[in-house]
């Protein structure tokens, strides 16, 4: 149920700032209010929806200024993680990266933004895991939670998936070769490029 509701939000059926009505959702999804309440609880944990005391639960809304600040902080943490990942990457990790990159290429070619986004999240998570820094991982996840809706919609724009994956490959190649300086640089540039894509989308 949480997955169904998440996909409905990602598809734009519920927009940032919209109130989620438990009764209406239960009718729409053909279930009782209990599973809806649990789904909302799960999505609250991911940062996709947010409860407001005495008002209800709303799809998370982030101002442009907040978004820009979060992107700047994400860039710093992701750059740090990519730099540290160079020290720990194994052949098994390289194969995992290649599989994710190939999957994202195929998703971009098929225009499947949902699949691309899921694989994109896995790619970033692998870089963070290889940093072996639990604090960096926690920080990064807290920033990502606030931006899921906007980042997911970012990949609906033509060409954004392909551009994003070219950047991913540069990060991977630097990590694979153990080039910490380049890995850090490319990782930071990737997040800032995503920031620019999001701004372009907001202005369109």
C-alpha angles and dihedrals in degrees: 000000000000089000091051092050092046091053091048089054092046090050090056096248086125114032133205108288095022117135116236111224111205095205094048092046091050091053093045094049095040097240142102124271093257097074090042091053090050092048090052090049090053093047090048087058091054092050093242093116130027131205119228116200113252091357107070137239122320137189105260114266122195125187120235090247092052090047093053092049092049091050092052091051092044090053092055094047094044091049090052091048094050090049091052093043089068089070095055109031115126133190089260089055090049090054090049091051091049091051092051093047091049091048091051091049089054093046090050091049091050092045090237101152093172094058091041091054093049092051090044090056089050091051092053091044091054091053090049092047091052091053086070087212112128093187092053090049092050092048093048093048091051090054093045093052090062093053106039095109095047095043092048091053089046089073093055089077115094114257096011093102093051094047091047093052093049086058091047091055092052090052092048094049092051091048091045091054093045092242098152097179093052093042090054092045095048093045092052091045090050093056092045090049088053088051090054092048090052092049090050089051092049091051095048 
